[in-house]
Coordinates of C-alpha atoms in Angstrom, one line a residue:
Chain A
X333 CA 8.5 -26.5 -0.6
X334 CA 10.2 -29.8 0.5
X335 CA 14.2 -29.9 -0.8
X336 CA 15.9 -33.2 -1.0
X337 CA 19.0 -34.4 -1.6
X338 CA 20.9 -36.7 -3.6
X339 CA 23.7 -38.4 -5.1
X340 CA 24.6 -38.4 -8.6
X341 CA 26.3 -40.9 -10.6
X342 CA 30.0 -38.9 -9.3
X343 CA 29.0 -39.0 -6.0
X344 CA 28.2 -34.9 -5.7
X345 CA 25.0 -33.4 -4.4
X346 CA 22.1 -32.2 -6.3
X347 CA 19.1 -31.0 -4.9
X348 CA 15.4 -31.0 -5.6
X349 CA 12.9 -28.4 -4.7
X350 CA 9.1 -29.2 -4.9
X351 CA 7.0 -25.9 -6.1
X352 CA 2.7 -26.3 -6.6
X353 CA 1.9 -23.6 -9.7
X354 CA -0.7 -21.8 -7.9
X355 CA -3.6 -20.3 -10.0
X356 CA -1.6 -16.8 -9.8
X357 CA 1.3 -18.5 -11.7
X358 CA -0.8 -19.7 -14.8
X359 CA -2.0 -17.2 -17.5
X360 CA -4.8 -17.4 -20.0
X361 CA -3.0 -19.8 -22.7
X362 CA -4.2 -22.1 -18.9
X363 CA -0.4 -22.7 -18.4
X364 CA 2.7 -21.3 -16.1
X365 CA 3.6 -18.1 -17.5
X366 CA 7.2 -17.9 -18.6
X367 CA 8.6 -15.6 -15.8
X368 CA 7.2 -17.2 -13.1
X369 CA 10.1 -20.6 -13.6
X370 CA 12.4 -17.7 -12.4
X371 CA 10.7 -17.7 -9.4
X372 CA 11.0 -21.3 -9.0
X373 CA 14.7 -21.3 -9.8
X374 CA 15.1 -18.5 -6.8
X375 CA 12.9 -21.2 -4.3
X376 CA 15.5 -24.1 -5.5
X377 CA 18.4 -21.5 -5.1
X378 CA 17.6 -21.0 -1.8
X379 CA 16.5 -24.3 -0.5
X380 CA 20.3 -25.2 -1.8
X381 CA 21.8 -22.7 0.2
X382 CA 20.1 -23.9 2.8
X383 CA 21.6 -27.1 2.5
X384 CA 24.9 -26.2 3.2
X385 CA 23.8 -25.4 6.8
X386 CA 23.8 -21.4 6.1
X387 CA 20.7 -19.8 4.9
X388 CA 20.9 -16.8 2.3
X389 CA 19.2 -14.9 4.5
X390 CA 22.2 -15.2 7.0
X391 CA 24.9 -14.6 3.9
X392 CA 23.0 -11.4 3.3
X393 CA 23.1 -10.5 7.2
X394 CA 26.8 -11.3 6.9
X395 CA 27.3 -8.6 4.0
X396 CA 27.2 -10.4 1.3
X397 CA 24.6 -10.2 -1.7
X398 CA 23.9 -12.7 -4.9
X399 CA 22.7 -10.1 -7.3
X400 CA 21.3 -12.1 -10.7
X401 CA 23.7 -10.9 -13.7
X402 CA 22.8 -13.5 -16.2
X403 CA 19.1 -15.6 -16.5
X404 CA 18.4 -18.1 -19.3
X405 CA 15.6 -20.6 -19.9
X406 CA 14.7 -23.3 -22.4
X407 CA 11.1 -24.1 -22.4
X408 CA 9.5 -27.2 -23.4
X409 CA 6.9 -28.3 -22.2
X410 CA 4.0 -26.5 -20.7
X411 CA 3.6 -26.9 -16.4
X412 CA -0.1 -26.7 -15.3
X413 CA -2.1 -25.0 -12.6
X414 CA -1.8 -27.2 -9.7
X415 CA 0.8 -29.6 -11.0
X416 CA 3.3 -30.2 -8.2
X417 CA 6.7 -29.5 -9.6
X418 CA 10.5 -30.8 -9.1
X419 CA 13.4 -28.0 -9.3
X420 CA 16.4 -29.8 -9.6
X421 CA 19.3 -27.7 -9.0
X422 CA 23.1 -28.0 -9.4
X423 CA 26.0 -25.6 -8.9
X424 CA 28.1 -25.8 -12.2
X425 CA 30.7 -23.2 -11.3
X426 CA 32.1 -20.9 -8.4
X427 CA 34.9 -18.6 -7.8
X428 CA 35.6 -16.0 -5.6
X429 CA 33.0 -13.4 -7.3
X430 CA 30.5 -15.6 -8.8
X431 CA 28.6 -18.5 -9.4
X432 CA 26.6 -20.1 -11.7
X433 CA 23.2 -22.2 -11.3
X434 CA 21.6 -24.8 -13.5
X435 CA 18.4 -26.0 -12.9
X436 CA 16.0 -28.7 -14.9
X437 CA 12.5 -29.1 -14.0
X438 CA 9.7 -31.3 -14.4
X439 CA 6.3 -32.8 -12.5
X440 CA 7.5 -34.6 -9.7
X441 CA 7.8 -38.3 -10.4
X442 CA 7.9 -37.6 -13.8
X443 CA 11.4 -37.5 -16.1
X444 CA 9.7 -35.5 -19.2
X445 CA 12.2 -32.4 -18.8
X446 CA 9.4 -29.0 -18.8
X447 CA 12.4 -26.8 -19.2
X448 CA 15.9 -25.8 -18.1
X449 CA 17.7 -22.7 -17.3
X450 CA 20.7 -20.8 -15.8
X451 CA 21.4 -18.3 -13.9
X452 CA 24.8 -16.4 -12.9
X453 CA 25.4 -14.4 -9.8
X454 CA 27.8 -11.9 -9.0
X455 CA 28.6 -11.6 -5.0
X456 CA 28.5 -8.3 -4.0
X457 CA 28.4 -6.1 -0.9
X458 CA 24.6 -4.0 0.0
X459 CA 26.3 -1.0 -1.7
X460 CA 26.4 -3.6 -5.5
X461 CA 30.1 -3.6 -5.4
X462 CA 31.4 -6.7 -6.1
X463 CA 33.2 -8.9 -3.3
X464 CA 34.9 -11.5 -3.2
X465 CA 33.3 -14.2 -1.0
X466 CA 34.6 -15.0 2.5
X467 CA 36.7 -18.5 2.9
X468 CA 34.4 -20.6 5.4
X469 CA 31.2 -19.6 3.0
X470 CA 33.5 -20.4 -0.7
X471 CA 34.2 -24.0 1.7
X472 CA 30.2 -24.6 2.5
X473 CA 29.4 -23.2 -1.7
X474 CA 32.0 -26.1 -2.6
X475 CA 30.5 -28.5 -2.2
X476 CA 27.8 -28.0 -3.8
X477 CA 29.5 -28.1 -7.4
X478 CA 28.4 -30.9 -9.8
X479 CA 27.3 -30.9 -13.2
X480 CA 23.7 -31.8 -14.6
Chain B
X349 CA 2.8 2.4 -21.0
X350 CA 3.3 4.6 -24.3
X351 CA 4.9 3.4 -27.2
X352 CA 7.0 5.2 -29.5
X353 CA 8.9 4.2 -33.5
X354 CA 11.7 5.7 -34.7
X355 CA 13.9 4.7 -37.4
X356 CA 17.1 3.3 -37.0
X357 CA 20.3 4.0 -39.4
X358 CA 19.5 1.2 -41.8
X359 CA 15.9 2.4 -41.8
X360 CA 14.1 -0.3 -40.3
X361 CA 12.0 0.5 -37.4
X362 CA 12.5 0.0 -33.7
X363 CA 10.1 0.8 -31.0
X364 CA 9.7 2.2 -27.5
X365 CA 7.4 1.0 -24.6
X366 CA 7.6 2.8 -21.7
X367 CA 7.0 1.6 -18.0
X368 CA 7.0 2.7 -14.6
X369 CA 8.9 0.4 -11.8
X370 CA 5.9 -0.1 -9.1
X371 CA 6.6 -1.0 -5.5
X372 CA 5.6 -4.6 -6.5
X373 CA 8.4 -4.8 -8.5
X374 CA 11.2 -4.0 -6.2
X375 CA 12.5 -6.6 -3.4
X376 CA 14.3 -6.4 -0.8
X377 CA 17.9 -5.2 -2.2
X378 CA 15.7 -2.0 -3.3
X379 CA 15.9 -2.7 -7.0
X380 CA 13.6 -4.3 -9.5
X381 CA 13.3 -8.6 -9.1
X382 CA 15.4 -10.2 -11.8
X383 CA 12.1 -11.9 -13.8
X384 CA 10.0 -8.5 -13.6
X385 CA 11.7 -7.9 -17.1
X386 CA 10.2 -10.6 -18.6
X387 CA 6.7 -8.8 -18.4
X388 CA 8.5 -5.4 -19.2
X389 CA 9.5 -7.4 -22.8
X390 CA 6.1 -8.5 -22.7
X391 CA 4.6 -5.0 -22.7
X392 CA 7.3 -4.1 -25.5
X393 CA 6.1 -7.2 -27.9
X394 CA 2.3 -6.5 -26.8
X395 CA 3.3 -2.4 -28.3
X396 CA 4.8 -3.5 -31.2
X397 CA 2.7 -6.0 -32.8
X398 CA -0.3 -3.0 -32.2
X399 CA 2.0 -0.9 -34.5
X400 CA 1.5 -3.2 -37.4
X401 CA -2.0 -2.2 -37.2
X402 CA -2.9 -5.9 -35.6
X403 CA -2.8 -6.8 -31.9
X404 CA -1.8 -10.0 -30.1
X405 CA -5.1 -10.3 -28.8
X406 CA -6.6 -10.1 -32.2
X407 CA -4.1 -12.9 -33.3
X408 CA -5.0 -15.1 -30.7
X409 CA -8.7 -14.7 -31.7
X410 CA -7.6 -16.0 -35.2
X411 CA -5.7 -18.7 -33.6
X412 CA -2.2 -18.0 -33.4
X413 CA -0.6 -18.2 -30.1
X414 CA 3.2 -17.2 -29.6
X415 CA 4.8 -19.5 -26.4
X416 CA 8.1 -18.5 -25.4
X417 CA 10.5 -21.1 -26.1
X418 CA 13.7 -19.4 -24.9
X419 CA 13.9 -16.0 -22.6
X420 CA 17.3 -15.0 -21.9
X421 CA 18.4 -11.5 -19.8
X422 CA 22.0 -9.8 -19.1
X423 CA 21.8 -7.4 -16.3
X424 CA 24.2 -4.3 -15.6
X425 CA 22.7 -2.2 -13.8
X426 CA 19.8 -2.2 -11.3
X427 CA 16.3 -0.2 -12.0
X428 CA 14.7 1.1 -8.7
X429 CA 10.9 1.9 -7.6
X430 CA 9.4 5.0 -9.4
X431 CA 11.7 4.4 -12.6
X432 CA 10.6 5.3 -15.9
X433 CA 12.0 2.6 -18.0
X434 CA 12.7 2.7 -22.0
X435 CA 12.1 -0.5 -23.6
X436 CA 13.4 -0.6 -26.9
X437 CA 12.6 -3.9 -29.2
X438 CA 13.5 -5.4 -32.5
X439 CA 12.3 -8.5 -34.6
X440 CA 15.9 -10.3 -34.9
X441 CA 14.8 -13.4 -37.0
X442 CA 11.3 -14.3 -38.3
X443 CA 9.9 -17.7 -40.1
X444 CA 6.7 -19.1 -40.6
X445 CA 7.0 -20.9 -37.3
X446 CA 9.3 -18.8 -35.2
X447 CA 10.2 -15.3 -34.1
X448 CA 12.9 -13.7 -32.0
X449 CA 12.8 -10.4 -30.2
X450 CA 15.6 -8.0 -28.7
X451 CA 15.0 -5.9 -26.0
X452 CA 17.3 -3.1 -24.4
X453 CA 16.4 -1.1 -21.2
X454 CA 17.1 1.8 -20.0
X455 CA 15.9 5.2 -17.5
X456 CA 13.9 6.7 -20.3
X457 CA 16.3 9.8 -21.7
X458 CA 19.2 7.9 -20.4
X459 CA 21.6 6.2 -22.4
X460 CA 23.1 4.1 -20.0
X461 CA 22.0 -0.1 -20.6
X462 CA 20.4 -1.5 -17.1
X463 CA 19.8 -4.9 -19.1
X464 CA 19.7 -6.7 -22.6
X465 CA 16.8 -9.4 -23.5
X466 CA 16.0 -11.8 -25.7
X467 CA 13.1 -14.0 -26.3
X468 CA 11.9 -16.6 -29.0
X469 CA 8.4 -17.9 -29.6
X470 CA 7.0 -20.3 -32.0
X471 CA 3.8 -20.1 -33.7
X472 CA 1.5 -22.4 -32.7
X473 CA -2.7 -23.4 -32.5
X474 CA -4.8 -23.0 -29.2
X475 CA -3.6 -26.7 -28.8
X476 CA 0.1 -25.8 -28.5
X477 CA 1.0 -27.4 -31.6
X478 CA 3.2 -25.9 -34.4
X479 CA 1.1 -23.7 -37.0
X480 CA 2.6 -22.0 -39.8
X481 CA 1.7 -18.7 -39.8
X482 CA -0.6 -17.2 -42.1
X483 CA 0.2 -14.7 -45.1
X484 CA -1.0 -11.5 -43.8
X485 CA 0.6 -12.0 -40.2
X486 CA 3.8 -12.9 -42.2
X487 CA 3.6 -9.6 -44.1
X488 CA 3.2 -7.6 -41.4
X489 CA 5.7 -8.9 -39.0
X490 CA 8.4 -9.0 -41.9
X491 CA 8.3 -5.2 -41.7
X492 CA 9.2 -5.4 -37.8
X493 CA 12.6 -6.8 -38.9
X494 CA 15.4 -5.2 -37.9
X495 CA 18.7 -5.5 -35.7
X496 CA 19.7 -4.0 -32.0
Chain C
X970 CA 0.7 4.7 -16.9
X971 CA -1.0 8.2 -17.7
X972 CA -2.6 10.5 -15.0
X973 CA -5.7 12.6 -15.6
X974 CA -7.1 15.1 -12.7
X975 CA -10.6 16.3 -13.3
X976 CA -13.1 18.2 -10.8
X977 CA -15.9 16.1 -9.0
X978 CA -19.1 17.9 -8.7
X979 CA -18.3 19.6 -5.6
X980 CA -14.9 21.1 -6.4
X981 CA -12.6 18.4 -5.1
X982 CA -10.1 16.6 -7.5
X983 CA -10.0 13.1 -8.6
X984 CA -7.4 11.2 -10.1
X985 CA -7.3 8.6 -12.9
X986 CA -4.5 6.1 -13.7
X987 CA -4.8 4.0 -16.9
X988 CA -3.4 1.0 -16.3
X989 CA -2.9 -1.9 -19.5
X990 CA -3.6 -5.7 -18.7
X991 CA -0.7 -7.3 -19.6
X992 CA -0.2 -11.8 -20.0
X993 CA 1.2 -12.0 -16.7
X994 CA -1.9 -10.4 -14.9
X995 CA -4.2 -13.3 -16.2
X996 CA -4.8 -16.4 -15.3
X997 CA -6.6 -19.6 -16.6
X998 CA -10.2 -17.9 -16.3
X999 CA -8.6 -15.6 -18.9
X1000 CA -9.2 -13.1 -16.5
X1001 CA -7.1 -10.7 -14.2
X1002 CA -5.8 -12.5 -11.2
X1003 CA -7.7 -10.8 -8.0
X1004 CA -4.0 -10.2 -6.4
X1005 CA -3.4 -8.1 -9.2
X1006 CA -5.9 -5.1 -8.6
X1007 CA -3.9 -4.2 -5.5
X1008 CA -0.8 -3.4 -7.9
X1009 CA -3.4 -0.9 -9.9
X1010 CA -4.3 0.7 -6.9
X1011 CA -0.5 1.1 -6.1
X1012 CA 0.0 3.0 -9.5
X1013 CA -2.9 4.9 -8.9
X1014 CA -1.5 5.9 -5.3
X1015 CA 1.9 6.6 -6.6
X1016 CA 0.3 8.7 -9.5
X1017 CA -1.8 10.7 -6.9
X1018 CA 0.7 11.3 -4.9
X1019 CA 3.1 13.0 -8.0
X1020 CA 0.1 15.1 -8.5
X1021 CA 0.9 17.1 -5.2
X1022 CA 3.6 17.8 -6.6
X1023 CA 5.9 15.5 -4.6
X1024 CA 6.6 12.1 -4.5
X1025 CA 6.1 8.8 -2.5
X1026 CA 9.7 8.2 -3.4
X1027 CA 10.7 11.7 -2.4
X1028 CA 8.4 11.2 0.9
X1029 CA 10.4 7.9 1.3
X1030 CA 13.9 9.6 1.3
X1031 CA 12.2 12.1 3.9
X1032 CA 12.0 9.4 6.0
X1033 CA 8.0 8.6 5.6
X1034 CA 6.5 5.4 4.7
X1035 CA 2.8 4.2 3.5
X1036 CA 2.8 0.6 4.7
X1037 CA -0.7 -0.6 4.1
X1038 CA -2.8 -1.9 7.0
X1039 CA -6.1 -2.5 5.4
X1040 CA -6.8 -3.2 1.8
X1041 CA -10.2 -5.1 0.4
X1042 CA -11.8 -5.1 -3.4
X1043 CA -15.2 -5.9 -4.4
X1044 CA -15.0 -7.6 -7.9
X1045 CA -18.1 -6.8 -10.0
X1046 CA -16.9 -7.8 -13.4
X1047 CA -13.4 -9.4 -15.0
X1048 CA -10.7 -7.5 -17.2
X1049 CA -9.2 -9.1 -19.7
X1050 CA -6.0 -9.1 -21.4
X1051 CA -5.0 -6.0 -23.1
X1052 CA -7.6 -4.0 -21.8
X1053 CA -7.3 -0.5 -20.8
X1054 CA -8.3 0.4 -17.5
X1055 CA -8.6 3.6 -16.0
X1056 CA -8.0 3.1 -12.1
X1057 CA -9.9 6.3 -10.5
X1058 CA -8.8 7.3 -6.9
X1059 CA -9.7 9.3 -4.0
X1060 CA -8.6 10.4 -0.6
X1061 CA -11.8 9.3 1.9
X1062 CA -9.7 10.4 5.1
X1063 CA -6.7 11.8 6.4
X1064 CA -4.8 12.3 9.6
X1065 CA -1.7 13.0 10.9
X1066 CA -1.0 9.3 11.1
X1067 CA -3.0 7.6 8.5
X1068 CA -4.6 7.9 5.1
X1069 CA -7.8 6.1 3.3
X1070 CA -7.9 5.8 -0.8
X1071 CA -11.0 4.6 -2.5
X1072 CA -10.5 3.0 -6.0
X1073 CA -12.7 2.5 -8.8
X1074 CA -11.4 0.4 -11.8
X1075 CA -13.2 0.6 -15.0
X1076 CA -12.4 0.0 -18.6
X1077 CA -11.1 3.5 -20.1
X1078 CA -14.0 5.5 -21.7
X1079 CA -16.6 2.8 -20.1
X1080 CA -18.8 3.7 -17.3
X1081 CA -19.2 0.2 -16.4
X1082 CA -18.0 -0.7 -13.1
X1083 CA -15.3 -4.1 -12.9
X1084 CA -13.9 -3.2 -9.1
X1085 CA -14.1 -0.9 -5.8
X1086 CA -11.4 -0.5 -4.0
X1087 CA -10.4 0.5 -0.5
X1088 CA -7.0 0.8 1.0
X1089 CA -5.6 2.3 4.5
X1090 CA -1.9 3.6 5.7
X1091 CA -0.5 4.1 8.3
X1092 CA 2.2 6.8 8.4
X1093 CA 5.5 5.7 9.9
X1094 CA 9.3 5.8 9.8
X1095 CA 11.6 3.1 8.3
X1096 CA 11.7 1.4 11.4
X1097 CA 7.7 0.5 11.0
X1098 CA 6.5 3.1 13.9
X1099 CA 4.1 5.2 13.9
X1100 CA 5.5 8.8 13.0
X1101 CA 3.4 11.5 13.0
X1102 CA 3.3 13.1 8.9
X1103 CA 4.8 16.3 8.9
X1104 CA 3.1 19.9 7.8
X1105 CA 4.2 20.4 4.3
X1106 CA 3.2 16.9 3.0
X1107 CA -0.1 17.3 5.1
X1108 CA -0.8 20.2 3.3
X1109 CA -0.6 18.8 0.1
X1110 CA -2.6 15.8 1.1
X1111 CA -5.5 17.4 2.0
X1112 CA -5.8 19.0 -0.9
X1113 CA -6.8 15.4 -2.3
X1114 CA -9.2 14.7 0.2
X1115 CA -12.9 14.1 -1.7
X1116 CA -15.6 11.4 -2.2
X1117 CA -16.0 8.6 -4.4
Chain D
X553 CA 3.6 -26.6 1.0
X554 CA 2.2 -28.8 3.3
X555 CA -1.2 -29.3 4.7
X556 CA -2.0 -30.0 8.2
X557 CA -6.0 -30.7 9.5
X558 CA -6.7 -30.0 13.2
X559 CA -9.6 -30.2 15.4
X560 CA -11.3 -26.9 16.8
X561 CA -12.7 -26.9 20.0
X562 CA -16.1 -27.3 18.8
X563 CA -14.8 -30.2 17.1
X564 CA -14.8 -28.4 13.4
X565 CA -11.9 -28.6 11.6
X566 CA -9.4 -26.5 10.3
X567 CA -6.4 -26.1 8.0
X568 CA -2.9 -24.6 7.9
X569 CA -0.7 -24.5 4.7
X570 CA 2.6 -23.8 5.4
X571 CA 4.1 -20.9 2.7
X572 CA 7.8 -20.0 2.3
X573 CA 8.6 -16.0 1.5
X574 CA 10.3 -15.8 -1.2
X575 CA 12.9 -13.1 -2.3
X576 CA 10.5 -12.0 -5.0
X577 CA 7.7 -11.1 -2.9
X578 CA 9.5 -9.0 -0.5
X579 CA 9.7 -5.1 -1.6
X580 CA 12.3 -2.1 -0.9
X581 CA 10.7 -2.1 2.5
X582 CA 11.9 -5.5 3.3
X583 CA 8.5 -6.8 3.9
X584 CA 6.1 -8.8 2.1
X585 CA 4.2 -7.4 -0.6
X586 CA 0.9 -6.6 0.2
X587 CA -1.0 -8.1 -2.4
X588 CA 1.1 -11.3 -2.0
X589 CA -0.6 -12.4 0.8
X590 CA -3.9 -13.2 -1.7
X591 CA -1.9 -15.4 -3.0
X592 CA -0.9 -17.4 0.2
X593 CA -4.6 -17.1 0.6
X594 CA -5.4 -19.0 -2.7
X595 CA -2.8 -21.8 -1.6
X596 CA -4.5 -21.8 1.5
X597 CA -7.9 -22.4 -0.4
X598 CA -6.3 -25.4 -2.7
X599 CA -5.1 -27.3 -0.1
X600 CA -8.4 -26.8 2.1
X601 CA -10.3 -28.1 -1.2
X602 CA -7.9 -31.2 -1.7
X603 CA -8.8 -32.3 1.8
X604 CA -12.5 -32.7 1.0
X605 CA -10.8 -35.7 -1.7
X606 CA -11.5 -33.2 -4.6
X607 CA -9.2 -30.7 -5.9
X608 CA -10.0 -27.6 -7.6
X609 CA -8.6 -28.3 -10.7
X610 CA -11.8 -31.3 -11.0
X611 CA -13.7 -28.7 -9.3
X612 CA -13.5 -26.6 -13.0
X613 CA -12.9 -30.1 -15.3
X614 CA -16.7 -30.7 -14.0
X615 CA -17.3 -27.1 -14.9
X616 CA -17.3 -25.3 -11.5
X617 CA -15.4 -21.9 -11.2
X618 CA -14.7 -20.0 -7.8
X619 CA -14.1 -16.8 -8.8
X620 CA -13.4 -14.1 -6.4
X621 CA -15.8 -11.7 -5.6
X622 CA -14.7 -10.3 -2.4
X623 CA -11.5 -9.6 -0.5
X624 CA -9.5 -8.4 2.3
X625 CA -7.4 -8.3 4.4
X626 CA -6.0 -6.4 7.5
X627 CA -2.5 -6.3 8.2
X628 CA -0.5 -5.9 11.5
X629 CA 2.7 -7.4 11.0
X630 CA 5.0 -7.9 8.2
X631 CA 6.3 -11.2 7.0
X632 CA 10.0 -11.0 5.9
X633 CA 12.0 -13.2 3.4
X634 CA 12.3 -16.9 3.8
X635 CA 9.8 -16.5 6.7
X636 CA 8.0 -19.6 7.0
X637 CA 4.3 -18.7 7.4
X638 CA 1.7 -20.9 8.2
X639 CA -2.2 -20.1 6.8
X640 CA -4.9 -21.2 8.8
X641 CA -8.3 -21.2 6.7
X642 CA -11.8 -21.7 7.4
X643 CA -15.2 -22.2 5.6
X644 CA -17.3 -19.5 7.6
X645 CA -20.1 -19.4 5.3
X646 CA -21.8 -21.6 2.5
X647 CA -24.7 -21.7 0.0
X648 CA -25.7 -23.3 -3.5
X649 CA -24.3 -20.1 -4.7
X650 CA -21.1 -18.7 -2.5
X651 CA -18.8 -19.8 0.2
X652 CA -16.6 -17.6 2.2
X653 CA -13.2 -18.1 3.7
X654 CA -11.1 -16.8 6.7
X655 CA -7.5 -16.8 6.9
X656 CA -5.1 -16.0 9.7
X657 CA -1.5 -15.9 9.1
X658 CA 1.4 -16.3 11.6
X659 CA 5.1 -17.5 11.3
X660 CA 5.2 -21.2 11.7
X661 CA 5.4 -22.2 16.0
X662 CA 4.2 -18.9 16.9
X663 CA 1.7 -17.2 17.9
X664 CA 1.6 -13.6 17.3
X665 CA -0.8 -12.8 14.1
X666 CA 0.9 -11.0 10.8
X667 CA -2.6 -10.5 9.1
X668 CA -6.1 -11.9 9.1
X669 CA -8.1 -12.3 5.6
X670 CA -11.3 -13.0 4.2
X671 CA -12.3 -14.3 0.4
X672 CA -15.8 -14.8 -1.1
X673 CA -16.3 -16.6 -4.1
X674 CA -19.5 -17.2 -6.4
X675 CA -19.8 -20.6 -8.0
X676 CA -20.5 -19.6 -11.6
X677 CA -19.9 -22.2 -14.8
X678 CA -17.0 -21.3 -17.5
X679 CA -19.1 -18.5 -19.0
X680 CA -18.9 -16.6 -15.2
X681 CA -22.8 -17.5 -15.1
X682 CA -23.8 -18.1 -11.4
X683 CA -24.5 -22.0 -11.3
X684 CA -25.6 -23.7 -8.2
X685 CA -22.8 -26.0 -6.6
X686 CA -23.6 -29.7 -7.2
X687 CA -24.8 -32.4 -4.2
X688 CA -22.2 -34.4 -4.1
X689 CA -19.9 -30.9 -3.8
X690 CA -21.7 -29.3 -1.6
X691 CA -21.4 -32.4 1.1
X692 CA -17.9 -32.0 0.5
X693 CA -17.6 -28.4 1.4
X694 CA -20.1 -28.5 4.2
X695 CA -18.0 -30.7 6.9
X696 CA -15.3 -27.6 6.2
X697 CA -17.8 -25.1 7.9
X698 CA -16.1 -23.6 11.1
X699 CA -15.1 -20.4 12.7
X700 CA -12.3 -18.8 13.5

């Protein structure tokens, strides 16, 4: 799962994760079944967070948690067993107590949009209670904001 | 995974699929993973199209698949492992080439909402294209109709 | 997920967990996943387990865990999508530090054999060491010990 | 998820994917999912197959199927979240009719073994027939033969 990273038009990041649809992923209609592209939103999630030179694993050793509140996806076109896959990803907003994810995928290489979803996240302490996010990880979330 | 009708105030009928949280399902915050739903409102639609007296496997035999083309979830309030889950379910909308569902979760005897669903799926042939749905499907799904 | 205890031939119970095939199990064979067994064989240990009148997430909050350290399936024949399944288990062996389960997974009311099952645990606290099961819980474990 | 080829001491060769964990496939354990690791397995298996110059998608478009008729797996050490694991897999055994795998998985750069695995697959046609593997396949599959 290679992430890069580039420009947009308006000069902020957006991020691509590459995901292979394993045979587990696809279902007996022989294509990815529908839950799985939440999976792949959670690889792209990740692979962002990385980017900012913290790790979610390292958020969630500092206390803080990124609990899904909200998950949407569009789906139109059907993604195949073995097709090597782009997850683009861009944070579209961000306070203190949440943010919120959008992410469009297709076969890499290819611009024929698959499908495109959203997800909203609450921060929250281990115990589920919300809290509000620390300064130097609301600087490194930041700049990540862009629009797709 | 037991499944259950009752009638609503207006009289239309809504149904109950039950299911048990597995270890599989939990991650590492100890609560059920965000797109685990997805199947639980899979299990709810599989129940209620067997209470019009058809199955979805017996459609499919006849040639009508049901893709989802949008899956949306709001989520309040965590499940955990060893769970016995309510699924309730309504037909929202219906046409000859699309159908909505609602879902609601919650502990089963519990009032309390853990997380709201939707999903939409068009009708289409083994080929993924659009295919009206036939008269007898159309009769039996019409009495599914009814509102969350 | 039902639970049925009947007597084997020389006294000792057996268990049986039904188990439905949902979408998400299959893949593009149109046939269960192999991964997926594993999870039947966890409901049919958890379902077990209630039957002593406990359970694994009551012997979790005691401060015992099951981590798995062997676990191997023979696959004879394929279930499908919406099958029922009736997921029959056993205790093989027991000790103070580990327990054996056997699994047999057949279509309900069908004699035919689709997959044999094994899996081993090891007893051990939430820090991952071994920790030695206690005597209540071992008394009710051997009451499940029998023979496939 | 890369692919890397290496040279055995007996000149043989074998293969490591590289596997992210991801959030989903962790449980309330903090650990990997047992059953997950067949999965890592299967990835394993792909990218193993795409270095003969086939793939195992044109493997089934010329009407070959792997199915999986044994597996297992023993575990000693759990994988954690975002853990980046890298498979090693090995042809140990091939006929007209079966091939076996082995699999040993550590964390990337290190040495100490999570788990060691083992898949056999018949080569059947779509119907789940046995069929014997083709020439020009079986050359293929033949320079993987190695040991672990």
């Amino acid at each position: 799962m290679k992430r890069e990273s580039h420009e947009t038009q308006d000069g902020a990041p957006h991020h691509v994760s590459h995901c292979r649809v394993t045979y587990r992923m696809t279902d007996q209609m022989a294509v990815v079944y529908y839950s799985n592209y939440f999976e792949f939103f959670e690889i792209a999630r990740t692979d962002l967070l990385r980017a900012t030179g913290g790790t979610y694993r390292q958020m969630e050793a500092e206390g803080f948690y990124l609990p899904v509140v909200h998950a949407a996806c569009d789906y139109f076109l059907p993604a195949r067993y073995d097709d090597l896959l782009a997850v683009q990803i861009w944070v579209t907003r961000l306070s203190r107590v949440r943010i919120d994810f959008s992410y469009v995928v297709t076969r890499k290489g290819e611009s024929e949009i698959l499908c495109r979803g959203v997800t909203r996240h609450a921060f929250t302490g281990s115990d589920g209670k919300l809290k509000r996010l620390e300064t130097a990880w609301m600087g490194k979330l930041e700049k990540l904001i862009s629009h797709p």
